[in-house]
Every structure is written in structure tokens, then in C-alpha cells.
Short mmCIF file of C-alpha atoms in Angstrom, two decimals:
data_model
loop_
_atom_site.label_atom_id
_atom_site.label_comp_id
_atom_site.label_asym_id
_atom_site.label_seq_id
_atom_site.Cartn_x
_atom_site.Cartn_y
_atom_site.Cartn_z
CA UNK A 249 -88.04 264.31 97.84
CA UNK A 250 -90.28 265.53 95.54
CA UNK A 251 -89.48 265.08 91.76
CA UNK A 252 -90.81 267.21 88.51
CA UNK A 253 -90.55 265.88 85.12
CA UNK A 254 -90.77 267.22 81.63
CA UNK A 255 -90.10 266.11 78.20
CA UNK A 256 -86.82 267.85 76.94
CA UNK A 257 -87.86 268.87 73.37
CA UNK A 258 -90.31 270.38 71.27
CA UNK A 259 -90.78 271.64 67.84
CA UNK A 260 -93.98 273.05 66.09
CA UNK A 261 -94.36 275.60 63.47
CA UNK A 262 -95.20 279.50 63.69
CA UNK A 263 -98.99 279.77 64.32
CA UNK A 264 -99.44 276.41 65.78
CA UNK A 265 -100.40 276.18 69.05
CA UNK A 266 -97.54 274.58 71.73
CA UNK A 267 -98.52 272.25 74.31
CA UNK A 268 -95.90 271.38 77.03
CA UNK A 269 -96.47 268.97 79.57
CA UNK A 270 -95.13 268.21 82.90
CA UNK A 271 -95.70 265.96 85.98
CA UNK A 272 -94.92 266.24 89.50
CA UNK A 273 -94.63 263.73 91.97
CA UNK A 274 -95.62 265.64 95.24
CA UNK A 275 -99.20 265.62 96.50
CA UNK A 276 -98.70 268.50 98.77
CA UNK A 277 -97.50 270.96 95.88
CA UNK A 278 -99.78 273.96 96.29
CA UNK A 279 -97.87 276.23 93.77
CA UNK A 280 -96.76 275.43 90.58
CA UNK A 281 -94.97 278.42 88.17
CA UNK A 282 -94.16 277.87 84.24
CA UNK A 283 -90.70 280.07 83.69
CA UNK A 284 -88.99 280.79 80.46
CA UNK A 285 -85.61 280.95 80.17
CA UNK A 286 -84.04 282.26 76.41
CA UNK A 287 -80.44 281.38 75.61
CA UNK A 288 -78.28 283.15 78.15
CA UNK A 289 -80.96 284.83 80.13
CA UNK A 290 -82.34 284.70 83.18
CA UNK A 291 -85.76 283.24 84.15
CA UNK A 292 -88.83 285.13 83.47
CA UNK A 293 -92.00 284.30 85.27
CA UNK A 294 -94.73 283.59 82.90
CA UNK A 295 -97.59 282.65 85.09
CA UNK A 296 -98.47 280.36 88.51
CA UNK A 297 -101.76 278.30 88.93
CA UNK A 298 -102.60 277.28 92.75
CA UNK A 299 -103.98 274.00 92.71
CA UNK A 300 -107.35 274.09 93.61
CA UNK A 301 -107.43 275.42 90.09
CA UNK A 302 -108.06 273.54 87.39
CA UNK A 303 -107.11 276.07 84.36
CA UNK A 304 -105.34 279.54 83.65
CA UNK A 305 -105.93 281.54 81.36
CA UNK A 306 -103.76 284.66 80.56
CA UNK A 307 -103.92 285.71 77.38
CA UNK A 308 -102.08 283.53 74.63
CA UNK A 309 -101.00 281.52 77.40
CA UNK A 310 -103.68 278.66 79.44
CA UNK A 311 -102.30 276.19 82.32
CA UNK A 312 -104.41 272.74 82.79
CA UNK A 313 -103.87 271.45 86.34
CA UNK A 314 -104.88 267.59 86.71
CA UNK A 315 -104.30 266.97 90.58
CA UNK A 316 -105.37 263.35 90.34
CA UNK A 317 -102.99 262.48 87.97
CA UNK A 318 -100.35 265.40 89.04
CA UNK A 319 -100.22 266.61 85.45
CA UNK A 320 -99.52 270.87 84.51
CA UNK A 321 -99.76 271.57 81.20
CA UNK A 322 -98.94 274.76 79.03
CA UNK A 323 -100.87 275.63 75.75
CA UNK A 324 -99.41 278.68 74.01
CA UNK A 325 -101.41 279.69 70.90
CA UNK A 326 -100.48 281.13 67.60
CA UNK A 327 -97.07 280.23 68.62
CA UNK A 328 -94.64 282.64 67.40
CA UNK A 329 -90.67 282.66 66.64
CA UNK A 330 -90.03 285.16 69.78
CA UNK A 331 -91.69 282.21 71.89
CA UNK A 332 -88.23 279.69 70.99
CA UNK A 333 -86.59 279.02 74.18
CA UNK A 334 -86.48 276.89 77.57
CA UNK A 335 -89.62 276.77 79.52
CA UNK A 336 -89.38 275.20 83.18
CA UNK A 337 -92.15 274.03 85.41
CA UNK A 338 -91.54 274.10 89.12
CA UNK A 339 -93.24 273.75 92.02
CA UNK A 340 -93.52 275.29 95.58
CA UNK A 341 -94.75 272.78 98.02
CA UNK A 342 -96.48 273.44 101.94
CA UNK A 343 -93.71 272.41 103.88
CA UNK A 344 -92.29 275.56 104.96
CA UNK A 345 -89.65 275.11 102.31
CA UNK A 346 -88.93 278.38 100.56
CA UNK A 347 -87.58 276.48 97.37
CA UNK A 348 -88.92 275.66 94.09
CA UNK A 349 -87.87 272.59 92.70
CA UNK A 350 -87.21 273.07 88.80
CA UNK A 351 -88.33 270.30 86.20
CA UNK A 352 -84.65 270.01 83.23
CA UNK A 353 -87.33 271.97 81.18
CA UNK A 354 -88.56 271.67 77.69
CA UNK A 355 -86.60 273.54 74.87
CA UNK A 356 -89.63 274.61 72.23
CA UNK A 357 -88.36 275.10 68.75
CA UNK A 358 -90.23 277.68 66.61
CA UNK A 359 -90.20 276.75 63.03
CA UNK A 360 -91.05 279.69 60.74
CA UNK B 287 -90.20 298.34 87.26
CA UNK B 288 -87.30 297.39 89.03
CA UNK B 289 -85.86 293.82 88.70
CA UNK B 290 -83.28 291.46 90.37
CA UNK B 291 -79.58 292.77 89.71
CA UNK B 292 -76.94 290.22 89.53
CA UNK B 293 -73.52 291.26 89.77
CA UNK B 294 -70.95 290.62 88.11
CA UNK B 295 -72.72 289.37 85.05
CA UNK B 296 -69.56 286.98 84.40
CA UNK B 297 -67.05 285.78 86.25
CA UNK B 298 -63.90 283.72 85.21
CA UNK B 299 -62.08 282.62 87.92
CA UNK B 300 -59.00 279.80 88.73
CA UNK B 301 -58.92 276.16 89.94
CA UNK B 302 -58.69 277.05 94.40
CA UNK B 303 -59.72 280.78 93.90
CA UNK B 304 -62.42 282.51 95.65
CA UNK B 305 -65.28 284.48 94.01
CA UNK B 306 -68.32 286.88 95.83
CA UNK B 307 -71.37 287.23 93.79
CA UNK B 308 -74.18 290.24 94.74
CA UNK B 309 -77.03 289.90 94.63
CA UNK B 310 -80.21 292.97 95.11
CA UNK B 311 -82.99 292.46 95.37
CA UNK B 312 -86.53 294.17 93.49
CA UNK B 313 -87.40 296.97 96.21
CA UNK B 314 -89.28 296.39 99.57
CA UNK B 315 -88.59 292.26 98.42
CA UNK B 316 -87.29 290.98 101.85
CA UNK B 317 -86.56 287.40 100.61
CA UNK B 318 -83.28 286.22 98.85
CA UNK B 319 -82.72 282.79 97.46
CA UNK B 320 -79.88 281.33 95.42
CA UNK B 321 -79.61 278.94 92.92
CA UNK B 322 -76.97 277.15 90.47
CA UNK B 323 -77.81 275.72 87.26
CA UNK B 324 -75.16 273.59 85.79
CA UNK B 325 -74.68 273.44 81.76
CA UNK B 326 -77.64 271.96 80.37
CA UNK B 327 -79.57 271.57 84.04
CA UNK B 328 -82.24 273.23 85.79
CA UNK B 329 -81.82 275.12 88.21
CA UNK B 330 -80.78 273.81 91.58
CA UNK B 331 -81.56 275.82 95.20
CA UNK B 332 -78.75 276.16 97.55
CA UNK B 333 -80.30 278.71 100.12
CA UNK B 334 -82.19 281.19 100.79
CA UNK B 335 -82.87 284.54 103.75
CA UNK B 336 -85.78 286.22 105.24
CA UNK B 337 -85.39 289.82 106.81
CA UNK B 338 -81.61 288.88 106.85
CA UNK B 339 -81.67 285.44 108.68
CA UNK B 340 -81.40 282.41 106.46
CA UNK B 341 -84.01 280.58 106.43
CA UNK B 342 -83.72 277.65 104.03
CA UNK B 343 -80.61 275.25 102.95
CA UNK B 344 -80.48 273.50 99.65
CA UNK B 345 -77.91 271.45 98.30
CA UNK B 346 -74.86 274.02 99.22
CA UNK B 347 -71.89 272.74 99.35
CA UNK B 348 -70.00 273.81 102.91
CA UNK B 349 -67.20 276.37 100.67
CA UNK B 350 -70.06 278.12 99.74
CA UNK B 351 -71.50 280.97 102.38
CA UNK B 352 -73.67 283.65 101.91
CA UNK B 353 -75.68 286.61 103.78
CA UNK B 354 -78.64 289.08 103.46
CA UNK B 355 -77.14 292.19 104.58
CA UNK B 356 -79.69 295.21 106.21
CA UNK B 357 -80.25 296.53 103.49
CA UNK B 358 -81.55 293.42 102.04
CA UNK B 359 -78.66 293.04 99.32
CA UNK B 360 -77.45 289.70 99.14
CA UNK B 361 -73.64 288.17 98.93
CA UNK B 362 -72.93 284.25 97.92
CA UNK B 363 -69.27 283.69 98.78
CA UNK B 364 -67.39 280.58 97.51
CA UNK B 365 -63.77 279.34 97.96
CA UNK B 366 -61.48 277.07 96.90
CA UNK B 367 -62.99 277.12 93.78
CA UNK B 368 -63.58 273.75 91.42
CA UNK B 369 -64.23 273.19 87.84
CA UNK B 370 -67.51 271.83 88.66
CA UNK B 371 -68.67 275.19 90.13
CA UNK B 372 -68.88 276.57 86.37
CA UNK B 373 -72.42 277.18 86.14
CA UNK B 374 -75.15 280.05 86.02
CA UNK B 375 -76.00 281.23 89.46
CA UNK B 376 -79.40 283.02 90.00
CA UNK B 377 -80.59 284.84 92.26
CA UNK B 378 -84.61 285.63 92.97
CA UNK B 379 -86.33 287.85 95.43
CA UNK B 380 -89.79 287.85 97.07
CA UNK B 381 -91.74 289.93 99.83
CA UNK B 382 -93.04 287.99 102.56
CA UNK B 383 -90.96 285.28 102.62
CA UNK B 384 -93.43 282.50 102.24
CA UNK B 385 -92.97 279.22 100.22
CA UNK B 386 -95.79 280.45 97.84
CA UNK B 387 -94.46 284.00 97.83
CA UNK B 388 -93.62 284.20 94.18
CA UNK B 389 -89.77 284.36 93.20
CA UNK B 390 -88.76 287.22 90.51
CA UNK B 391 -85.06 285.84 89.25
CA UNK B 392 -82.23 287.80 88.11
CA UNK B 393 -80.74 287.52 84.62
CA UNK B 394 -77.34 285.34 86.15
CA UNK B 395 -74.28 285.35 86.93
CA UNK B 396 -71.88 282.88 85.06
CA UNK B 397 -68.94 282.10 86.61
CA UNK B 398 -66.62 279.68 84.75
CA UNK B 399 -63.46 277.95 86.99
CA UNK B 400 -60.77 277.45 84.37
#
């Protein structure tokens, strides 16, 4: 089955610009979503890139897709404190599944 | 706009209990999918309808059931409750009931099995 990956922590300071990365293991993912998730919440859709795309912009937010190496990135600039939470990457893939399948997801830490 | 409603927002229930979790979707959404996410893990699909029939199976464990009722509204129904169930259940909607239809999630319900 197919398998997504992220790293589990990140920490920059207010202003910077955040960069998380993820990789997917699935050639036929068509769909893949980045979803934030803040501390007791549910998960909020922040944006989707189809993958004959290679990059996303939508405003502070940009999504790199490398097919060839089945990398998805997220860049959010001028990072603020309100962006501190759990963002997931997850992919939807042209089986006929219905599913995503959820990467453990990367907890960003804002530092003022 | 309308979102996903979860009820009941928590849930605390006993060891061999059984619990019912709604689930409704955003308006004119036709597609209903589950999922559990256990302390500290991502989310996990167990299953999922289209215009009331089910048409996907995760990894849902056989106490678990659920249905899409007509008016879309969804019910996940699980018995003989274990402390392992204790997690954060979501559930998502979509309209067309495609893979790459994209899923709106609700804010959760967190049941904890003491």
C-alpha cells in the first residue's frame, strides 16, 4: 500500500518563511492536499495540487510537486504565530479508492 | 458557509459499551467518509458512502458499522467498546463521490473508553 512520510517537527521564528516537506511512495497519486490541524480541532483544507503541476501558489502559501522524486513541499511565508499547529499531507490516488491516506504530519512551532 | 457537523463533540464511554456518532454532511455533499485518529497519529480511514451505499472499506474493525441515511446524514455505530477505541473520529463530506472529489472534515468527535 501506498505510504506518505513527513518529518514530525519544525520550529522557525515569526516572519521566517516555513518549508515542510513530504514524500509519497505511490506513482499513481493524482491528488495530493496539505491540511492543518490546530490543537483539538478538526482538519482544515489549506490547498490541493494535481500532479501534472509542478507549483501552487495561493497567496502566503506555494506547493512544489517533484513527481520524479515523489517529493510535495509547503513554503509558508512571513510565517506568523496563528500559523503554529499540525499540518498533514495526504494523498488521493486513481484507484477508485475514495480515501486519503494521511502522512503523522509535521507540528510547526512559531517562535515569536 | 456551511461545514461538516460532528455530533456529539465528546463522548466518554465504558470498557463493552456501545456509542453512535452523527455525522452531516456540508449541503448537496453526497459523500461521507470516516476516519479515526489515535493520540498522536494521523488520521486513519475506516469507510466511506456514496448516495447512501458504501462504497469504500478502510481498516474498520467488524464492531464498528455505519450508514448514510436519505437524507445524506451519516451514523458510525460501535460496540463492545475497548480502550483502544479512544481516539478523535472525523468525519468529511464531498459531492460527487470521486477519489479526487475533495474531502471538507468536521471538527471531531472524541470519544474516550474509560
Amino acid at each position: 500500500g501506498e505510504d506518505v512520510e513527513q518529518s514530525l517537527f519544525l520550529s522557525v521564528r515569526e516572519g521566517d518563511s516555513s518549508v515542510i516537506n513530504c514524500t509519497y511512495t505511490d506513482s499513481s497519486s493524482t491528488y495530493l492536499y496539505w491540511y492543518k490541524q490546530e490543537p483539538g480541532a478538526g482538519l482544515q483544507l489549506l490547498t490541493y495540487i494535481f500532479s501534472n503541476m509542478d507549483m501552487k501558489q495561493d497567496q502566503r502559501l506555494t506547493v512544489l510537486l517533484n513527481k520524479k522524486d515523489k517529493h510535495l513541499s509547503l513554503r509558508i511565508a512571513d510565517t506568523q504565530t496563528g500559523d503554529s499547529a499540525i499540518y498533514f499531507c495526504a494523498d488521493g490516488v486513481d484507484t477508485g479508492r475514495r480515501a486519503l491516506t494521511f502522512g503523522s504530519g509535521t507540528r510547526l512551532q512559531v517562535q515569536p | 458557509a456551511a461545514g461538516v457537523i460532528q455530533s456529539p463533540r465528546h463522548l466518554i464511554k465504558e470498557k463493552r459499551e456501545t456509542a453512535t456518532l452523527k455525522c452531516y454532511p456540508i449541503p448537496r455533499h453526497d459523500t461521507v467518509y470516516w476516519y479515526q485518529q489515535g493520540p498522536g497519529q494521523d488520521p486513519q480511514f475506516l469507510i466511506s458512502f456514496y448516495e447512501k451505499m458504501q462504497s469504500d472499506k478502510g481498516s474498520i474493525p467488524d464492531r464498528f458499522s455505519a450508514q448514510q441515511f436519505s437524507d445524506y446524514h451519516s451514523e458510525l455505530n460501535m460496540s463492545s467498546l475497548e480502550l483502544g477505541d479512544s481516539a478523535l473520529y472525523f468525519c468529511a463530506s464531498s459531492l460527487g463521490g470521486r477519489w479526487s472529489d475533495t474531502q471538507y472534515f468536521g471538527p471531531g468527535t472524541r470519544l474516550t473508553v474509560l
